[in-house]
Amino acid sequence: MDPQRFSRITGTGSYLPARRVTNADLAAELATRGLETSDEWIVERTGIRARHFAAPEKGSSDLGVIAARHALEAAGRLPEDVDLIIVATSTPDMVFPSTATIIQRKLGIAGCPAFDMQAVCSGFVYALSVADSMIRTGAANCALVIGAEVFSRILDFNDRTTCVLFGDGAGAVVLESSTEPGILASKLHADGKYRDILCVPGTVSGGQISGVPLLKMDGQAVFKLAVGVLDEVAREVLEAAGRSAADIDWLVPHQANIRIMQGTARKLRLPPERVVVTVHEHGNTSAASIPLALDHAVRKGQVKKGETLLLEGVGGGFTWGAVLLDL
Ligand code: ACO
């Protein structure tokens, strides 16, 4: 492996479906089911004010391909330049083929490897780390790394403790080979013993759905676990890169809950204004949340080229991971 070969983000893109659903809209919808919630409860517990829901006929590939096109445009690349596609999603268009191959087709290209990454809300961090490894070994030069989700499809709108938390969207980056380090280090983890605290316990069998294909979560167990592992993995990735928390210009965390994000920043002694926050407008878009937040921050000039970013995610599995990079 060439020690002078690195990977670097050269473009970002994102896409949110047009339908914006406020907490008040959701409260009105839940009231028709005899359930009570309020803007005040949701904002206080999570920071979420609104989320976007895709039209029923749109799948993750429809959202992901638009985000991918925006990222390619920002990188000054054409679909033909892409030689690797990884899509992080837990809401694929179909059981198979992968959403990555569907996006490849929609981009009008063929031949390069394309596959999905299933690590729920850590999916984008996992996908970015794998793409970085493939670029550094010379297996790819120009990768599209996409997070795309239609979580609205797996929400139980009769469960007010979960359905208010999630939204749909997509984000993407173009990751290219470089002689200058972009990605400095990454660390990934999983522990399957936490399977039941966050899952969609349905499957397809004999032409039928068996089990319930709707999201189930023990919110307090998830909260506790998330704050601990995010702090640990942040320190681990900083140590691997020979950097300290003081070197971080921006924390771009998985956008699940403002209290988890603030807790992570506090433990790293990062001021709250150094945390990229989009959860108030996007809700939790699972694997899409980090690239969506990153693209929004880049496009509004908040995050700039040359700055050091800590990306970190945690989600079902449990899975968690972090990537430290120079943009
Ligand atoms: N509206 C109004 N009241 C509600 C709602 C709602 N939408 N949901 C729950 N409540 C009620 C409960 O029924 C309970 O009432 P009770 O005291 O009469 O029994 C009360 O509010 C408190 O419920 P808790 O579940 O204890 O609320 P908590 O403060 O733990 O907040 C939350 C719940 C927001 C889910 C929190 O646990 C959390 O953020 N957990 C992290 C989960 C997360 O972010 N998951 C994202 C996926 S995983 C990931 O991305 C990392």
PDB file of C-alpha atoms in Angstrom, residues 24 35 47 139 207:
ATOM      1  CA  ALA A  24     -47.842  20.653  15.086  1.00  0.00           C
ATOM      2  CA  LEU A  35     -52.567   9.906  20.771  1.00  0.00           C
ATOM      3  CA  GLY A  47     -34.619  19.533  19.660  1.00  0.00           C
ATOM      4  CA  ALA A 139      -9.109  -0.430  -5.391  1.00  0.00           C
ATOM      5  CA  GLY A 207     -44.008 -14.468   0.425  1.00  0.00           C
TER       6      GLY A 207
END
